[in-house]
N, CA, C and O atoms as a DFTB+ gen file, in Angstrom:
332 C
 N C O
     1  1      81.171     133.950     107.261
     2  2      82.568     134.396     106.867
     3  2      83.493     133.373     107.324
     4  3      84.202     132.920     106.425
     5  1      83.657     132.931     108.384
     6  2      84.517     131.925     108.856
     7  2      84.521     130.635     107.983
     8  3      85.544     130.054     107.618
     9  1      83.154     130.236     107.678
    10  2      83.030     129.011     106.959
    11  2      83.810     129.169     105.544
    12  3      84.537     128.296     105.070
    13  1      83.558     130.334     104.994
    14  2      84.087     130.435     103.639
    15  2      85.660     130.517     103.769
    16  3      86.300     129.976     102.867
    17  1      86.258     131.049     104.653
    18  2      87.820     131.014     104.976
    19  2      88.244     129.626     105.223
    20  3      89.351     129.275     104.815
    21  1      87.475     128.795     105.852
    22  2      87.893     127.375     106.081
    23  2      87.793     126.727     104.906
    24  3      88.673     125.912     104.625
    25  1      86.830     126.936     104.101
    26  2      86.592     126.127     102.704
    27  2      87.867     126.519     101.840
    28  3      88.445     125.657     101.179
    29  1      88.279     127.809     101.860
    30  2      89.399     128.290     101.068
    31  2      90.615     127.420     101.506
    32  3      91.248     126.755     100.686
    33  1      90.933     127.456     102.922
    34  2      92.149     126.775     103.328
    35  2      92.069     125.311     103.047
    36  3      93.117     124.715     102.801
    37  1      90.908     124.656     103.060
    38  2      90.759     123.227     102.855
    39  2      90.519     122.856     101.407
    40  3      90.486     121.660     101.115
    41  1      90.362     123.709     100.546
    42  2      90.128     123.329      99.169
    43  2      91.316     122.925      98.392
    44  3      91.169     122.275      97.357
    45  1      92.453     123.258      98.809
    46  2      93.675     122.888      97.996
    47  2      94.754     122.282      99.105
    48  3      95.145     122.868     100.114
    49  1      95.090     121.099      98.703
    50  2      96.096     120.358      99.522
    51  2      97.514     120.449      98.928
    52  3      97.635     120.326      97.709
    53  1      98.559     120.649      99.678
    54  2      99.844     120.728      99.170
    55  2     100.511     119.409      99.515
    56  3     100.697     119.127     100.699
    57  1     100.912     118.518      98.459
    58  2     101.524     117.259      98.714
    59  2     103.012     117.384      98.224
    60  3     103.279     117.673      97.058
    61  1     103.855     117.176      99.075
    62  2     105.290     117.269      98.815
    63  2     105.610     116.129      97.881
    64  3     105.030     115.043      97.896
    65  1     106.627     116.491      97.031
    66  2     107.153     115.635      96.011
    67  2     108.439     115.251      96.610
    68  3     109.364     116.059      96.698
    69  1     108.534     113.874      97.082
    70  2     109.743     113.608      97.892
    71  2     111.009     113.277      96.876
    72  3     112.176     113.446      97.232
    73  1     110.681     112.844      95.727
    74  2     111.717     112.744      94.729
    75  2     112.257     113.974      94.371
    76  3     113.468     114.066      94.175
    77  1     111.404     115.079      94.244
    78  2     111.977     116.344      93.938
    79  2     112.720     116.939      94.955
    80  3     113.747     117.566      94.693
    81  1     112.259     116.789      96.201
    82  2     113.014     117.217      97.396
    83  2     114.475     116.644      97.399
    84  3     115.476     117.354      97.498
    85  1     114.483     115.285      97.279
    86  2     115.721     114.564      97.275
    87  2     116.724     114.961      96.218
    88  3     117.935     115.080      96.406
    89  1     116.116     115.140      95.155
    90  2     116.864     115.498      93.857
    91  2     117.522     116.884      93.961
    92  3     118.687     117.087      93.617
    93  1     116.694     117.831      94.463
    94  2     117.140     119.218      94.606
    95  2     118.264     119.305      95.768
    96  3     119.301     119.956      95.644
    97  1     117.946     118.633      96.798
    98  2     118.869     118.486      98.054
    99  2     120.242     117.835      97.613
   100  3     121.297     118.270      98.076
   101  1     120.218     116.867      96.780
   102  2     121.359     116.251      96.391
   103  2     122.252     117.088      95.298
   104  3     123.483     117.089      95.294
   105  1     121.443     117.782      94.397
   106  2     122.019     118.686      93.438
   107  2     122.721     119.794      94.090
   108  3     123.743     120.264      93.590
   109  1     122.189     120.262      95.253
   110  2     122.618     121.404      95.972
   111  2     123.846     120.861      96.889
   112  3     124.538     121.687      97.483
   113  1     124.087     119.616      96.991
   114  2     125.041     118.991      97.925
   115  2     124.792     119.279      99.417
   116  3     125.647     119.651     100.220
   117  1     123.457     119.044      99.671
   118  2     123.061     119.163     100.986
   119  2     122.693     117.816     101.636
   120  3     121.899     117.063     101.073
   121  1     123.284     117.493     102.865
   122  2     122.860     116.226     103.482
   123  2     121.631     116.514     104.251
   124  3     121.341     117.651     104.624
   125  1     120.899     115.446     104.487
   126  2     119.676     115.595     105.355
   127  2     119.920     116.201     106.529
   128  3     119.096     116.976     107.017
   129  1     121.081     115.917     107.116
   130  2     121.656     116.638     108.428
   131  2     121.623     118.196     108.144
   132  3     121.123     118.993     108.938
   133  1     122.158     118.530     107.029
   134  2     122.372     119.956     106.830
   135  2     120.991     120.565     106.543
   136  3     120.852     121.718     106.952
   137  1     119.945     120.003     105.916
   138  2     118.718     120.432     105.721
   139  2     117.909     120.530     106.964
   140  3     117.002     121.345     107.128
   141  1     118.307     119.627     107.842
   142  2     117.521     119.586     109.233
   143  2     118.069     120.798     109.935
   144  3     117.333     121.495     110.634
   145  1     119.267     121.047     109.775
   146  2     119.994     122.241     110.592
   147  2     119.281     123.552     110.057
   148  3     118.884     124.401     110.855
   149  1     119.129     123.696     108.697
   150  2     118.559     124.866     108.169
   151  2     117.095     125.072     108.445
   152  3     116.622     126.209     108.454
   153  1     116.403     124.057     108.659
   154  2     114.845     123.986     108.789
   155  2     114.455     123.892     110.220
   156  3     113.375     124.335     110.608
   157  1     115.346     123.302     111.041
   158  2     114.828     123.063     112.326
   159  2     114.007     121.749     112.573
   160  3     113.593     121.441     113.691
   161  1     113.787     120.943     111.360
   162  2     113.034     119.775     111.335
   163  2     113.916     118.734     111.624
   164  3     115.132     118.801     111.446
   165  1     113.249     117.675     112.115
   166  2     114.047     116.422     112.527
   167  2     114.559     115.694     111.279
   168  3     113.884     115.775     110.252
   169  1     115.636     115.027     111.286
   170  2     116.251     114.374     110.101
   171  2     115.373     113.220     109.675
   172  3     115.198     112.974     108.481
   173  1     114.820     112.511     110.640
   174  2     113.923     111.405     110.368
   175  2     112.718     111.767     109.611
   176  3     112.263     111.106     108.677
   177  1     112.239     112.843     110.066
   178  2     110.934     113.524     109.547
   179  2     111.238     113.833     107.988
   180  3     110.450     113.521     107.095
   181  1     112.496     114.497     107.762
   182  2     112.762     114.788     106.405
   183  2     113.019     113.561     105.575
   184  3     112.760     113.553     104.372
   185  1     113.524     112.528     106.202
   186  2     113.785     111.343     105.326
   187  2     112.379     110.653     105.105
   188  3     112.221     110.074     104.030
   189  1     111.370     110.658     105.997
   190  2     110.025     110.083     105.747
   191  2     109.458     110.911     104.662
   192  3     108.950     110.337     103.699
   193  1     109.492     112.269     104.721
   194  2     109.050     113.095     103.685
   195  2     109.531     112.795     102.314
   196  3     108.771     112.691     101.352
   197  1     110.919     112.650     102.253
   198  2     111.507     112.239     100.904
   199  2     110.968     110.914     100.379
   200  3     110.871     110.696      99.172
   201  1     110.603     109.989     101.366
   202  2     110.339     108.682     100.949
   203  2     108.846     108.609     100.706
   204  3     108.358     107.507     100.453
   205  1     108.086     109.674     100.760
   206  2     106.703     109.737     100.470
   207  2     105.786     109.096     101.612
   208  3     104.687     108.625     101.318
   209  1     106.272     109.091     102.932
   210  2     105.555     108.533     104.043
   211  2     104.721     109.655     104.662
   212  3     103.812     109.332     105.427
   213  1     104.941     110.899     104.408
   214  2     104.216     111.853     104.993
   215  2     103.525     112.627     103.835
   216  3     104.144     113.379     103.082
   217  1     102.245     112.392     103.757
   218  2     101.433     112.991     102.688
   219  2     101.107     114.529     102.681
   220  3     101.248     115.314     101.743
   221  1     100.664     114.757     103.874
   222  2     100.298     116.335     103.995
   223  2     101.050     117.036     105.200
   224  3     100.501     117.082     106.300
   225  1     102.102     117.494     105.029
   226  2     102.923     118.076     106.222
   227  2     102.538     119.342     106.605
   228  3     102.896     119.744     107.712
   229  1     101.821     120.094     105.832
   230  2     101.291     121.358     106.072
   231  2     102.179     122.375     105.307
   232  3     103.401     122.269     105.205
   233  1     101.453     123.337     104.801
   234  2     102.134     124.342     103.896
   235  2     103.279     125.027     104.619
   236  3     104.273     125.321     103.954
   237  1     103.239     125.307     105.896
   238  2     104.373     126.002     106.466
   239  2     105.611     125.241     106.597
   240  3     106.656     125.891     106.630
   241  1     105.664     123.928     106.679
   242  2     106.806     123.041     106.670
   243  2     107.222     122.967     105.246
   244  3     108.433     122.936     105.026
   245  1     106.477     122.938     104.348
   246  2     106.820     122.851     102.850
   247  2     107.543     124.195     102.400
   248  3     108.559     124.181     101.704
   249  1     107.025     125.182     102.789
   250  2     107.621     126.528     102.569
   251  2     108.841     126.559     103.265
   252  3     109.781     127.053     102.643
   253  1     109.060     126.147     104.415
   254  2     110.327     126.214     105.172
   255  2     111.392     125.360     104.450
   256  3     112.520     125.834     104.313
   257  1     111.114     124.185     104.002
   258  2     112.055     123.343     103.274
   259  2     112.507     124.015     102.041
   260  3     113.712     124.112     101.806
   261  1     111.519     124.533     101.155
   262  2     111.680     125.205     100.039
   263  2     112.701     126.523     100.141
   264  3     113.574     126.755      99.304
   265  1     112.441     127.327     101.292
   266  2     113.133     128.442     101.523
   267  2     114.677     127.998     101.913
   268  3     115.630     128.691     101.556
   269  1     114.838     126.819     102.655
   270  2     116.023     126.347     103.007
   271  2     116.936     125.868     101.900
   272  3     118.163     125.952     101.950
   273  1     116.264     125.375     100.926
   274  2     116.911     124.933      99.544
   275  2     116.957     126.062      98.596
   276  3     117.546     125.861      97.534
   277  1     116.410     127.262      98.819
   278  2     116.251     128.307      97.924
   279  2     115.641     128.066      96.546
   280  3     116.160     128.447      95.496
   281  1     114.517     127.415      96.644
   282  2     113.669     127.155      95.642
   283  2     112.200     127.491      95.813
   284  3     111.849     127.740      96.966
   285  1     111.255     127.542      94.830
   286  2     109.898     127.840      95.109
   287  2     109.338     126.680      95.669
   288  3     109.907     125.595      95.549
   289  1     108.217     126.815      96.303
   290  2     107.435     125.653      96.878
   291  2     106.788     124.806      95.858
   292  3     106.459     123.662      96.172
   293  1     106.564     125.269      94.630
   294  2     105.929     124.595      93.435
   295  2     107.136     123.667      92.872
   296  3     106.875     122.723      92.126
   297  1     108.357     123.946      93.225
   298  2     109.370     122.972      92.639
   299  2     109.510     121.727      93.634
   300  3     110.234     120.789      93.301
   301  1     108.886     121.711      94.743
   302  2     108.965     120.481      95.573
   303  2     107.533     119.947      96.054
   304  3     107.357     119.144      96.970
   305  1     106.544     120.544      95.262
   306  2     105.205     120.005      95.538
   307  2     104.288     119.602      94.325
   308  3     104.465     120.002      93.174
   309  1     103.297     118.766      94.730
   310  2     102.253     118.571      93.828
   311  2     101.135     119.160      94.342
   312  3     100.888     118.955      95.531
   313  1     100.300     119.950      93.601
   314  2      98.875     120.492      94.165
   315  2      97.968     119.516      93.717
   316  3      98.058     118.948      92.628
   317  1      96.976     119.298      94.673
   318  2      95.825     118.472      94.393
   319  2      94.570     119.051      94.777
   320  3      94.495     119.610      95.871
   321  1      93.574     118.987      94.014
   322  2      92.329     119.562      94.505
   323  2      91.401     118.180      94.888
   324  3      91.528     117.091      94.329
   325  1      90.496     118.478      95.917
   326  2      89.732     117.471      96.355
   327  2      88.816     116.951      95.222
   328  3      88.340     117.785      94.453
   329  1      88.547     115.705      95.066
   330  2      87.620     115.161      94.167
   331  2      86.225     114.726      94.789
   332  3      85.353     114.238      94.070
């Protein structure tokens, strides 16, 4: 039972789309500092995420960013399946 749950969790990776995050943040007139305050995440971390330097931040962080910007997680991610 545990093995099947682990397989389900690992079968789909959420990859942030840094360009989309930046575009939405800019359109909503949010600075990285403001987004950092809303999410509790470090400004440097958010900057690296937008530049594509963090490939797999974890679904909870992506959900936190999406909620802070009031968009769906699919608006700021690419879903990839393992090959």
